[in-house]
Coordinates of C-alpha atoms and ligand atoms in Angstrom, one line a residue:
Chain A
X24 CA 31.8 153.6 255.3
X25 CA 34.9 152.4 256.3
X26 CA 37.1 153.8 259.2
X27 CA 41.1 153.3 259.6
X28 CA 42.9 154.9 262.5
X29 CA 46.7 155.8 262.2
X30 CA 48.1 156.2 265.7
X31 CA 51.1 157.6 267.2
X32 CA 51.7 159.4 270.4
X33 CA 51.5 162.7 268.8
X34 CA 48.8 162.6 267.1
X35 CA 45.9 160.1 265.8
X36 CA 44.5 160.3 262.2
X37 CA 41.3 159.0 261.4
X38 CA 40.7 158.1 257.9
X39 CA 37.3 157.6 256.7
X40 CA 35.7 156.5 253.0
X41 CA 32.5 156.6 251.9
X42 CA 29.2 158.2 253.3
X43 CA 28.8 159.0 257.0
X44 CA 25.2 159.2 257.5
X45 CA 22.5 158.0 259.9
X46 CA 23.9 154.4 259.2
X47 CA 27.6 155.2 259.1
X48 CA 27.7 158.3 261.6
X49 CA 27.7 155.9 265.1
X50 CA 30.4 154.3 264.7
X51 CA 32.3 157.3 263.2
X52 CA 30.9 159.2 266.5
X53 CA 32.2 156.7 268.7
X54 CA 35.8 156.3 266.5
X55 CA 36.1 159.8 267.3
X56 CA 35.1 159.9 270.9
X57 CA 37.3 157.0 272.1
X58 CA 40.4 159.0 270.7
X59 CA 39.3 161.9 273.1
X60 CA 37.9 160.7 275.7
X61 CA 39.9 157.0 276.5
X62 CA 42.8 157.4 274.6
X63 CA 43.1 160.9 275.9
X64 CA 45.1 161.9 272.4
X65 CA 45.5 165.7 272.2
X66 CA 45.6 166.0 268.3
X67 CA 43.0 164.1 266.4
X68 CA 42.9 164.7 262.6
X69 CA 39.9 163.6 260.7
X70 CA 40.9 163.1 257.1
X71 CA 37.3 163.5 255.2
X72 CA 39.3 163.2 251.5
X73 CA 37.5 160.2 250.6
X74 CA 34.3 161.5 252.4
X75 CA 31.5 162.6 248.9
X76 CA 28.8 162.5 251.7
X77 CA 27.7 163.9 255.4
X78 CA 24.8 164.4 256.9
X79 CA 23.4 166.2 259.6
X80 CA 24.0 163.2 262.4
X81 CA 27.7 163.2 260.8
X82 CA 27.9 167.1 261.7
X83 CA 26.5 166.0 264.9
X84 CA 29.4 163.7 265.6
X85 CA 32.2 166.1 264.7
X86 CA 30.4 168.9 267.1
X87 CA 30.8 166.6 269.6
X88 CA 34.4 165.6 268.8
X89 CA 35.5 169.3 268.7
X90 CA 33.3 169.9 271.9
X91 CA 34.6 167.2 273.7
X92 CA 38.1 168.3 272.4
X93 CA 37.9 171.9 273.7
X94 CA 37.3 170.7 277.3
X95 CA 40.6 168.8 277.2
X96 CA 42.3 170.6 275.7
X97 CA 43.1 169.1 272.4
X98 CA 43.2 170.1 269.0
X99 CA 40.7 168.8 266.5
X100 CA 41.1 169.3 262.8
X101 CA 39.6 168.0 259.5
X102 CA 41.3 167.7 256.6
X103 CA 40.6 166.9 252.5
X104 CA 37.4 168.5 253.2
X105 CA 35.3 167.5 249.3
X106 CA 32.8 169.7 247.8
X107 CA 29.6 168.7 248.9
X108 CA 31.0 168.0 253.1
X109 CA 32.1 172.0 252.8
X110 CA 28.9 172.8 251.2
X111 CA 27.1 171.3 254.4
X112 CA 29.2 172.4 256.9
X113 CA 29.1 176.1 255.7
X114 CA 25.2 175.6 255.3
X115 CA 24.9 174.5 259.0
X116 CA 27.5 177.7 259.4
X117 CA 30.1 175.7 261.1
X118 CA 32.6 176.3 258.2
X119 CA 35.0 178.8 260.6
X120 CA 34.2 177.1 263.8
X121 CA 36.4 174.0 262.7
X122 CA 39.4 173.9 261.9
X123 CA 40.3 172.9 258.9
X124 CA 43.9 171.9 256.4
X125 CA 44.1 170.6 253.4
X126 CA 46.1 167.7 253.8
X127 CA 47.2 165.6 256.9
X128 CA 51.1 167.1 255.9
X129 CA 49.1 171.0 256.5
X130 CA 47.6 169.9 259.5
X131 CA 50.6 168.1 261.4
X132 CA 52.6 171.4 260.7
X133 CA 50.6 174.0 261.7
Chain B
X9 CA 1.5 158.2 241.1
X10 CA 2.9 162.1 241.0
X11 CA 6.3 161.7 239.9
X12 CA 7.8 159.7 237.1
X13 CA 9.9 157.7 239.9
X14 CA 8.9 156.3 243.0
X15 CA 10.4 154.5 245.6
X16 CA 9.8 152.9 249.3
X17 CA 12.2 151.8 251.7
X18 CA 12.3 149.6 254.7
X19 CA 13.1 152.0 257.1
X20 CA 15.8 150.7 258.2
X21 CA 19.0 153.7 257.7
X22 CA 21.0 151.1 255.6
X23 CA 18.4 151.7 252.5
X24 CA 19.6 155.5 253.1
X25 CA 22.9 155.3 251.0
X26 CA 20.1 153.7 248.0
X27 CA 17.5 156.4 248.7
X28 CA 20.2 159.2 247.7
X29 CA 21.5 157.6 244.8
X30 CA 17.9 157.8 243.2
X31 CA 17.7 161.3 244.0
X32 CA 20.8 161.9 242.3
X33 CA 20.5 160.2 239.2
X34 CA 17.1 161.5 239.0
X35 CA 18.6 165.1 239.5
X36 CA 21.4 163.9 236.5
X37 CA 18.1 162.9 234.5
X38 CA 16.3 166.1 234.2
X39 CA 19.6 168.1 233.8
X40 CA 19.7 169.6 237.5
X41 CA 23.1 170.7 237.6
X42 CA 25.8 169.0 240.1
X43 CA 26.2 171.6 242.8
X44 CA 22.1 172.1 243.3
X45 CA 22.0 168.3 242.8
X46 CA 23.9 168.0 246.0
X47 CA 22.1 170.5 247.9
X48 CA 19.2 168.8 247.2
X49 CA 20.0 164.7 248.0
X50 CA 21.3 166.3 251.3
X51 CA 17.5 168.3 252.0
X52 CA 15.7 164.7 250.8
X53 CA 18.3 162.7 253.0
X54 CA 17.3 164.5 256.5
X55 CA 13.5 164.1 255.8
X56 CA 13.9 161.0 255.5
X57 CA 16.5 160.0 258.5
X58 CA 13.8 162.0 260.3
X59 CA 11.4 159.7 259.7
X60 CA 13.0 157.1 260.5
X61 CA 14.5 158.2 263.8
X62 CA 11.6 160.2 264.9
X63 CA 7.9 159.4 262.9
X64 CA 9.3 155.8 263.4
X65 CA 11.3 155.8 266.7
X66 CA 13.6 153.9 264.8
X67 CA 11.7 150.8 264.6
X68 CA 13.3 149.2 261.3
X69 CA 10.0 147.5 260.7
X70 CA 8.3 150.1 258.8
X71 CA 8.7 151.7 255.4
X72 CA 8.9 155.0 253.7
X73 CA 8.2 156.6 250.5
X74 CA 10.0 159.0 248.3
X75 CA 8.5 160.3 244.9
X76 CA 10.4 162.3 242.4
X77 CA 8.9 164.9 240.0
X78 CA 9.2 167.6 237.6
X79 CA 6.5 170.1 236.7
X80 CA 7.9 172.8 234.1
X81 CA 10.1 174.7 236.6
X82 CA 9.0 172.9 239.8
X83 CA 10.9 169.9 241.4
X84 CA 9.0 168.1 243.6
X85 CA 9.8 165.3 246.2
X86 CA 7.1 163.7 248.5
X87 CA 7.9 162.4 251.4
X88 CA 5.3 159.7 253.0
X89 CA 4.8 157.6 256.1
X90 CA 2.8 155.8 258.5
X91 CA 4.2 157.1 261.7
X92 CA 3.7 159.5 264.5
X93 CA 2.2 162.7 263.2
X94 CA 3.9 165.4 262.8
X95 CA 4.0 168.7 260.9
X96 CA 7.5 170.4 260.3
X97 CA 5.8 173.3 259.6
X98 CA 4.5 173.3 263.4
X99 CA 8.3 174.1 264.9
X100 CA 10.7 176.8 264.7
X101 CA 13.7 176.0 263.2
X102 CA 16.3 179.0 264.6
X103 CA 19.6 178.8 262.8
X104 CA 21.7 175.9 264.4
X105 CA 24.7 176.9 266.6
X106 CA 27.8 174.9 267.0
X107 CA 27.3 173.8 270.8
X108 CA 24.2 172.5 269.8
X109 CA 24.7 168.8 268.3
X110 CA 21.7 167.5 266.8
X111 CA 18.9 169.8 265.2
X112 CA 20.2 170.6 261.9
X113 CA 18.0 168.6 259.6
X114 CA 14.9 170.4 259.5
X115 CA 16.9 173.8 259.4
X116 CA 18.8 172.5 256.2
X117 CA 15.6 171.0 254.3
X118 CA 14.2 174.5 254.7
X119 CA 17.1 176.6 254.1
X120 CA 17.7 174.3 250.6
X121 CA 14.5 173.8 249.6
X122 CA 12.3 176.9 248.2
X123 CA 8.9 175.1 250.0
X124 CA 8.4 172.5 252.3
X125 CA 4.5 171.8 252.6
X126 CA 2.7 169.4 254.6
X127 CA -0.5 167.3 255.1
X128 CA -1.6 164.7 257.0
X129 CA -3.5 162.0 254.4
X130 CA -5.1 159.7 255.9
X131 CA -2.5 157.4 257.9
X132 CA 0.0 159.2 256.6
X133 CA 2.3 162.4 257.1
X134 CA 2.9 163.6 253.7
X135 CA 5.9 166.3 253.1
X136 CA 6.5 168.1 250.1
X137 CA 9.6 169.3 249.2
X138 CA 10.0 171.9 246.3
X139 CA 13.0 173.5 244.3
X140 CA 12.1 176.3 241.5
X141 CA 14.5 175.9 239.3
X142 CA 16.5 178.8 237.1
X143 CA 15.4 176.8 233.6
X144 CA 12.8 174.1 232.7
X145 CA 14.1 171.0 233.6
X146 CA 14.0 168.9 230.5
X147 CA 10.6 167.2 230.3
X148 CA 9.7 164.1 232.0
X149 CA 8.0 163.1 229.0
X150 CA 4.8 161.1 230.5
X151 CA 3.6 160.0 227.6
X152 CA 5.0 161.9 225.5
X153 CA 6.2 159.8 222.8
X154 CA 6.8 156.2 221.5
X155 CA 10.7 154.3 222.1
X156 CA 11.1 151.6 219.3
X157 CA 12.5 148.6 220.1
X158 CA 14.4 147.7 217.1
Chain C
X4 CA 5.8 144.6 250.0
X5 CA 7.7 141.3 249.5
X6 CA 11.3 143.0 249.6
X7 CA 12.8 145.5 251.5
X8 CA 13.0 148.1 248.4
X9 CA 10.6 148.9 246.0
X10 CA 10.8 151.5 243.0
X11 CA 8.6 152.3 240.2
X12 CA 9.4 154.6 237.5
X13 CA 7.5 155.7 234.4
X14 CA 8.0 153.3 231.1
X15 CA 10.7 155.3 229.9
X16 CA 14.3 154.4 229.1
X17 CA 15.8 157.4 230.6
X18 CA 15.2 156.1 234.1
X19 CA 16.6 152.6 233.2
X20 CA 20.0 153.9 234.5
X21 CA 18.5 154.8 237.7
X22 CA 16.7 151.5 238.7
X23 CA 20.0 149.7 237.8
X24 CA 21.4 152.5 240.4
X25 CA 18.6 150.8 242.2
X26 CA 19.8 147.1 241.9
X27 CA 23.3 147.5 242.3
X28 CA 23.2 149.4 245.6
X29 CA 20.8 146.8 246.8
X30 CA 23.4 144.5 246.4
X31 CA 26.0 146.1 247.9
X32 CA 24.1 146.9 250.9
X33 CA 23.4 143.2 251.4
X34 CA 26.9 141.8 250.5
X35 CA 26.5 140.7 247.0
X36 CA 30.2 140.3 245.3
X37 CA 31.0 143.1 242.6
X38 CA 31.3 140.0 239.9
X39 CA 27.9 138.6 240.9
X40 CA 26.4 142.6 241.2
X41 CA 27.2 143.2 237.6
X42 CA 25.2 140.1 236.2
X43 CA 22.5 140.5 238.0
X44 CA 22.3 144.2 237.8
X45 CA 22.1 142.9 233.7
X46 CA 19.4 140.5 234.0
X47 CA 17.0 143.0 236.0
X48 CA 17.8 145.5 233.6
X49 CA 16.9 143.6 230.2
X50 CA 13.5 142.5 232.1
X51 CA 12.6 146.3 232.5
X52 CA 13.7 147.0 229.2
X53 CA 11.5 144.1 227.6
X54 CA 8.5 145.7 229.5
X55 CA 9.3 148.8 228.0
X56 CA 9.6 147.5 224.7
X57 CA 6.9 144.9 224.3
X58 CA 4.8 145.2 227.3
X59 CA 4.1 148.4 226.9
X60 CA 5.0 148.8 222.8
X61 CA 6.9 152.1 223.8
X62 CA 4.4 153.2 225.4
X63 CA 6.0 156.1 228.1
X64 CA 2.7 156.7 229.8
X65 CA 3.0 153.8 231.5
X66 CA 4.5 152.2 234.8
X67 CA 6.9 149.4 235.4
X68 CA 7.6 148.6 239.2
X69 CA 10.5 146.2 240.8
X70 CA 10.9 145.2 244.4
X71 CA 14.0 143.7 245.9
X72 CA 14.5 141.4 248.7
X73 CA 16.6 138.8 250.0
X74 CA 15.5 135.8 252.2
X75 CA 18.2 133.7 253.8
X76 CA 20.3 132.5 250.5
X77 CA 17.7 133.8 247.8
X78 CA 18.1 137.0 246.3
X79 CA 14.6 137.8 244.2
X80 CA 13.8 140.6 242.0
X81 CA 10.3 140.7 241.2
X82 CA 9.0 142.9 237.8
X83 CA 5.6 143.8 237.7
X84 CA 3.8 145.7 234.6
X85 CA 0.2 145.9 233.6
X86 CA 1.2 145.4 229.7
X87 CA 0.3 142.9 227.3
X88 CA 0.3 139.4 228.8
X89 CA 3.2 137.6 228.1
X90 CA 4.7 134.9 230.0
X91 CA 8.8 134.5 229.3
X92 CA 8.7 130.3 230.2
X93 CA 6.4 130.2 227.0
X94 CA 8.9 131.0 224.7
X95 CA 11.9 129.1 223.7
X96 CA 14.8 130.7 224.0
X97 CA 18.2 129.8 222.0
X98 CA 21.6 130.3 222.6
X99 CA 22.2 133.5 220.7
X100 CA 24.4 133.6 217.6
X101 CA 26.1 136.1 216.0
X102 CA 23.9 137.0 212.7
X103 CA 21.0 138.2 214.8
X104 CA 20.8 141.4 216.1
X105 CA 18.3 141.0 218.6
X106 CA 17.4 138.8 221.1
X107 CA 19.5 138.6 223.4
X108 CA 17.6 139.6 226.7
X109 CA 15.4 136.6 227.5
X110 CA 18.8 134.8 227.4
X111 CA 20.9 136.7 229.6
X112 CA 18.1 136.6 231.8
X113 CA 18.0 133.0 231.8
X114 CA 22.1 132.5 232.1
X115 CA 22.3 134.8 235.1
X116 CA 19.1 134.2 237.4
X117 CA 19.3 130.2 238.9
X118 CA 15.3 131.3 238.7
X119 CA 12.9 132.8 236.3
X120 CA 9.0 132.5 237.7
X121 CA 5.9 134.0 236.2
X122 CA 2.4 134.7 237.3
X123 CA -0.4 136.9 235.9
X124 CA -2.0 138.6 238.6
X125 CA -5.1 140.9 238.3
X126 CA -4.3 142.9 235.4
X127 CA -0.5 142.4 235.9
X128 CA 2.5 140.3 234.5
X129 CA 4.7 139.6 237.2
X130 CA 8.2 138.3 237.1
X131 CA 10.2 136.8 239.9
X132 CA 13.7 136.2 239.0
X133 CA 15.9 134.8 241.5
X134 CA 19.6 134.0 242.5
X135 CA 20.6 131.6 245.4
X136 CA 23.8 133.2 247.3
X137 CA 26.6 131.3 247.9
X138 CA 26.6 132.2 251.0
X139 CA 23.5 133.8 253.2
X140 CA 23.6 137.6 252.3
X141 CA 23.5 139.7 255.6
X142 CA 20.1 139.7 257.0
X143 CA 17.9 142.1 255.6
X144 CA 17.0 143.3 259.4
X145 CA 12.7 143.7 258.8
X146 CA 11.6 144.4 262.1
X147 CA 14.8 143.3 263.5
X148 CA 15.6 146.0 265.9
X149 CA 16.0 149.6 266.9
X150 CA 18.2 152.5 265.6
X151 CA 18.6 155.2 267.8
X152 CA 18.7 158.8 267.3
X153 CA 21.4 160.6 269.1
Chain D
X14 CA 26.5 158.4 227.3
X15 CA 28.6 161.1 225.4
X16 CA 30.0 160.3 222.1
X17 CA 33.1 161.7 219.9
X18 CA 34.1 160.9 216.5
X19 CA 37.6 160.9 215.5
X20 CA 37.9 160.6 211.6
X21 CA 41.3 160.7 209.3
X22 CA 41.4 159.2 205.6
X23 CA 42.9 155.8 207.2
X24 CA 40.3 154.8 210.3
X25 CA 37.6 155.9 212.3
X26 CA 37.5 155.8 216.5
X27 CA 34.0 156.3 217.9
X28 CA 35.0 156.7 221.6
X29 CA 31.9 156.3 223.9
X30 CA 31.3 157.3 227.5
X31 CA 28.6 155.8 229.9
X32 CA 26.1 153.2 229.4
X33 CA 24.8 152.0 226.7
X34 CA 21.6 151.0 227.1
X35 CA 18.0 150.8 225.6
X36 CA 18.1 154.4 226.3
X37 CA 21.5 155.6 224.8
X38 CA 21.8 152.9 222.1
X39 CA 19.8 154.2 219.2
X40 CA 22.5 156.9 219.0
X41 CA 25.1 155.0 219.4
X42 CA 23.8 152.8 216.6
X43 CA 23.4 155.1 214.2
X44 CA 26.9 156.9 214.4
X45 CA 28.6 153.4 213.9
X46 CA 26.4 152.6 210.7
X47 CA 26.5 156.5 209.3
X48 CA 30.7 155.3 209.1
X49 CA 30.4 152.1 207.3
X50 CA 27.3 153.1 205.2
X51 CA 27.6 156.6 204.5
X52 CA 31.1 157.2 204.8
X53 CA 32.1 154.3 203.5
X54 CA 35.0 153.8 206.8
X55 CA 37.2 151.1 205.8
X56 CA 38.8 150.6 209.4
X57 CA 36.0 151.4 212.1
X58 CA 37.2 151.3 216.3
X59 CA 35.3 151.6 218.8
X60 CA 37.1 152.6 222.0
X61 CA 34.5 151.3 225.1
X62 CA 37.4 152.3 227.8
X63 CA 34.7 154.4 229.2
X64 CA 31.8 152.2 229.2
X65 CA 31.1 150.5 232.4
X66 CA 27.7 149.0 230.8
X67 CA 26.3 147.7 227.8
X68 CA 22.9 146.2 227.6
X69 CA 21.7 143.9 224.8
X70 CA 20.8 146.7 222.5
X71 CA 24.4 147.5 222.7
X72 CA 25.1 144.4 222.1
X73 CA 23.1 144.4 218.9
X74 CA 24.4 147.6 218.1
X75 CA 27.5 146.1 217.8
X76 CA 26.4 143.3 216.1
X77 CA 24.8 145.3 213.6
X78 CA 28.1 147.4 212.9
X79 CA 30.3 143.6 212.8
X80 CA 27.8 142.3 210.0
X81 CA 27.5 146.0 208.3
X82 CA 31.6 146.4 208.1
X83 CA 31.5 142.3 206.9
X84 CA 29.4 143.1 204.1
X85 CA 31.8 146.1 202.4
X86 CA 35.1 144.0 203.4
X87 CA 35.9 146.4 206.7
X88 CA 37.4 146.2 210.0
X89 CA 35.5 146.6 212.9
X90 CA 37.4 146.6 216.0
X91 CA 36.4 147.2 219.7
X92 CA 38.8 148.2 222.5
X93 CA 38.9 148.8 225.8
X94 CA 36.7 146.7 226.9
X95 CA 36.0 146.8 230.7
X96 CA 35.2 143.5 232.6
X97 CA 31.2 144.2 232.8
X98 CA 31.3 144.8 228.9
X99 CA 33.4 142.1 228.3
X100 CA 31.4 139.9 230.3
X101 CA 28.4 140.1 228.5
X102 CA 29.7 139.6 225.4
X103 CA 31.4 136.2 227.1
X104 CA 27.7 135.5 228.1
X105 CA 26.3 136.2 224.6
X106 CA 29.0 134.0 222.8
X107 CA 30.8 137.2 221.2
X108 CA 33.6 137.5 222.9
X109 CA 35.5 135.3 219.8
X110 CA 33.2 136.9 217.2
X111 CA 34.5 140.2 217.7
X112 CA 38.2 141.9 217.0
X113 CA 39.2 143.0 220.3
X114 CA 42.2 145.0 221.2
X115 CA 43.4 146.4 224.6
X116 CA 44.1 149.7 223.4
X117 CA 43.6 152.3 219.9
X118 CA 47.3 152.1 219.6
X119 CA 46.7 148.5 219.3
X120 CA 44.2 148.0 217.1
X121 CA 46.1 150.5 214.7
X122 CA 49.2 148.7 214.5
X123 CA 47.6 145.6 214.1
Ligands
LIG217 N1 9.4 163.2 260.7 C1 9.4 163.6 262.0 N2 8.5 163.1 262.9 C2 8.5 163.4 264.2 N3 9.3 164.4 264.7 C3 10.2 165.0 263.9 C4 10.3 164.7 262.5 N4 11.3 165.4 262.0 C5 11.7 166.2 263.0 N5 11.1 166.0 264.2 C6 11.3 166.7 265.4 O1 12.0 167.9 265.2 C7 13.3 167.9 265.8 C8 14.3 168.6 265.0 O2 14.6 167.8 263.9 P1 16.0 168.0 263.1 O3 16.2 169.5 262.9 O4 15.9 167.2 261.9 O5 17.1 167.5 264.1 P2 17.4 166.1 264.7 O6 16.8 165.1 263.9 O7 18.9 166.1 264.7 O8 16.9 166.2 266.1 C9 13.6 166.5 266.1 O9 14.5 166.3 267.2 C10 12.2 165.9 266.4 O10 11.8 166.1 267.7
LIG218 N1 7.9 141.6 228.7 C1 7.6 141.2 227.4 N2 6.3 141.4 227.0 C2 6.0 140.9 225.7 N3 6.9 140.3 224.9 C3 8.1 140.1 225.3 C4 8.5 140.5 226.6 N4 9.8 140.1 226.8 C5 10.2 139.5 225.6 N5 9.2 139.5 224.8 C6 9.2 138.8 223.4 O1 10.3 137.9 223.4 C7 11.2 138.3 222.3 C8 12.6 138.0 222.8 O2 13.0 138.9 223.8 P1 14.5 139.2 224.1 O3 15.3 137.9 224.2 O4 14.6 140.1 225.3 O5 15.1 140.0 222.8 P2 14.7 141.4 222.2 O6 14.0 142.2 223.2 O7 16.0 141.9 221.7 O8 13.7 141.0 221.0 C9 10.9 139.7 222.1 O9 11.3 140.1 220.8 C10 9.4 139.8 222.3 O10 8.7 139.4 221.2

């Protein structure tokens, strides 16, 4: 997995490819996190386009991002949501408690 | 051996990324189709993670071992380890809610899988993790025939 | 278990596209360049396939198991059958040329591994083939620490 | 592996998919000599754009076709070969034995 973060002081985009799963999902956790919590942004977008794979510990990570989000006040979106990511999400039945674009463009204007 | 394809892994959650790609192309092997395909790597996936963060307390010492099967209309993965016992059958598994941020691997193995069994063999914690399937999967073919070199 | 990954599949070609699955995401998980990936995702495969051809005769009934590992700068793959004996350093084995149709595997074998090793043990031929790295692949972490949970 | 056929008076283009391999070969095999032998193809091409392996049964296979098309004064003619195929032909001392274009369009015009 492979995470890029694109920065501004609007917003911060965090890009990630590949599979966030037990071995990936700690650093994605903390990635995520750091935005909220040190950087203090109040819009984090995670774009998940190139994401084919997430586990439960990676659904555990964005809980905590959109938790830790709510008590700042920030929004927290995800974006180019794939397939088999949705798939989980609704199966965990967190589909409508995120919220989610289709693309970063969707996301920044709404 | 029970399945046609077996595999063991340090357990170490670097081999995990390996683990599902078996699953996968053992799925795209006996003609599961895509969408249950995923389903099912994802259900495999968490029992083993859970083995290795839990059975194992994440020492990355250890191993585990995943067989693949297919049995007319019966898919069948078995999940084995050495570690802390420990039947999933034992806990309740109430539908995850969104506060909440761990406890949503054993509540996805079940709610994916048609049967999760378990026994404890000897040293080991042994789970079984079933999918009926709409059609036959197309046979393993144990033995079924010759391949000529040519 | 001398490596970190082990898989065994039943003597059939179908699951040859799996257990090169197998290889090449060993690789990648400890570093291996995509170039050197491909080769030696070849050599590992035309070992399997020569058990299932001639170890075995086409037998599908049977098992063929390989285990992975890497040690500092070696990278080994080691093939193990319980087929008819054959040892590969036995047979001579000339550059190929372009009327013949087959044989072609024993050499690939040889251009690609630095090492090709054979032993009979027990009932079993085993085959070690191995590739020093460049450079040391990244540590293959047995027993080297802790993952947490969250 | 998936194969398709295309076939006109002038050439034949056997366009493969996937691996080739001790599994897949036999197939692959017999379509290529069915055109020389049975239908007697003058100008056989086989487009590997979509094959990211070939073992040394595919190899063979090819062989096979090259000696086959030699014998009733053919072409045989590969294309689109992909840098895995291509290597193992290199390794196998092919890579000059063989007709190789980049592309159908290639091969047709030359
Ligand atoms: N293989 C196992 N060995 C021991 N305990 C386990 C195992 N699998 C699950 N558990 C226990 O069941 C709990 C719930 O598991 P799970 O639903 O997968 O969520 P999580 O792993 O995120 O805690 C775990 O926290 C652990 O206490
Ligand atoms: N695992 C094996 N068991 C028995 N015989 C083998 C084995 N591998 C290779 N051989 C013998 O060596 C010969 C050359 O093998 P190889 O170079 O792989 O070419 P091919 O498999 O196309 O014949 C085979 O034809 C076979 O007689």
């Amino acid at each position: 997995m492979d995470i890029n973060v694109k920065r501004d002081a609007a917003r911060s985009i965090v890009e990630v490819a590949g599979d966030i799963d037990l071995y990936s999902s700690p650093a994605f956790r903390e990635t995520v996190l750091d935005l909220l919590k040190k950087r203090g942004q109040k819009n984090v977008i995670v774009n998940l386009s190139n994401v084919d794979y997430i586990d439960s510990s990676g659904v555990a990570s964005l809980v905590e991002g959109l938790q830790e989000a709510r008590k700042r006040s920030a929004r927290f979106m995800l974006v180019g949501l794939k397939e088999g990511p949705r798939r989980v999400l609704e199966l965990t039945l967190l589909l409508n408690v995120f919220e989610i674009h289709s693309t970063e463009e969707d996301a920044l204007q709404s | 051996m029970p399945g046609e394809v077996e595999i063991t892994i340090a357990s170490h959650p670097r081999w995990l990324r390996l683990a599902r790609s078996v699953v996968q192309d053992f799925c795209v092997a006996v003609d599961i189709a895509d969408r249950q395909t995923q389903s099912i790597v994802t259900a495999v996936d968490e029992a083993l993670s859970n083995v290795m963060k839990h059975a194992y307390g994440g020492d990355h010492s250890r191993f585990v071992s995943l067989s693949c099967g297919v049995h007319d209309k019966e898919l069948e993965f078995e999940i084995r380890d050495q570690g802390f016992p420990f039947n999933p059958l034992d806990r309740d598994v109430p539908p995850p809610n969104e506060l909440r941020s761990g406890g949503r691997g054993l509540y996805l193995i079940r709610t994916i899988m048609d049967r999760v069994e378990y026994r404890r063999d000897g040293g080991s914690n042994c789970i079984r993790l079933s999918k009926t399937l709409d059609a036959p999967a197309r046979p393993a073919q144990r033995g079924a025939g010759k391949t000529n070199g040519h």
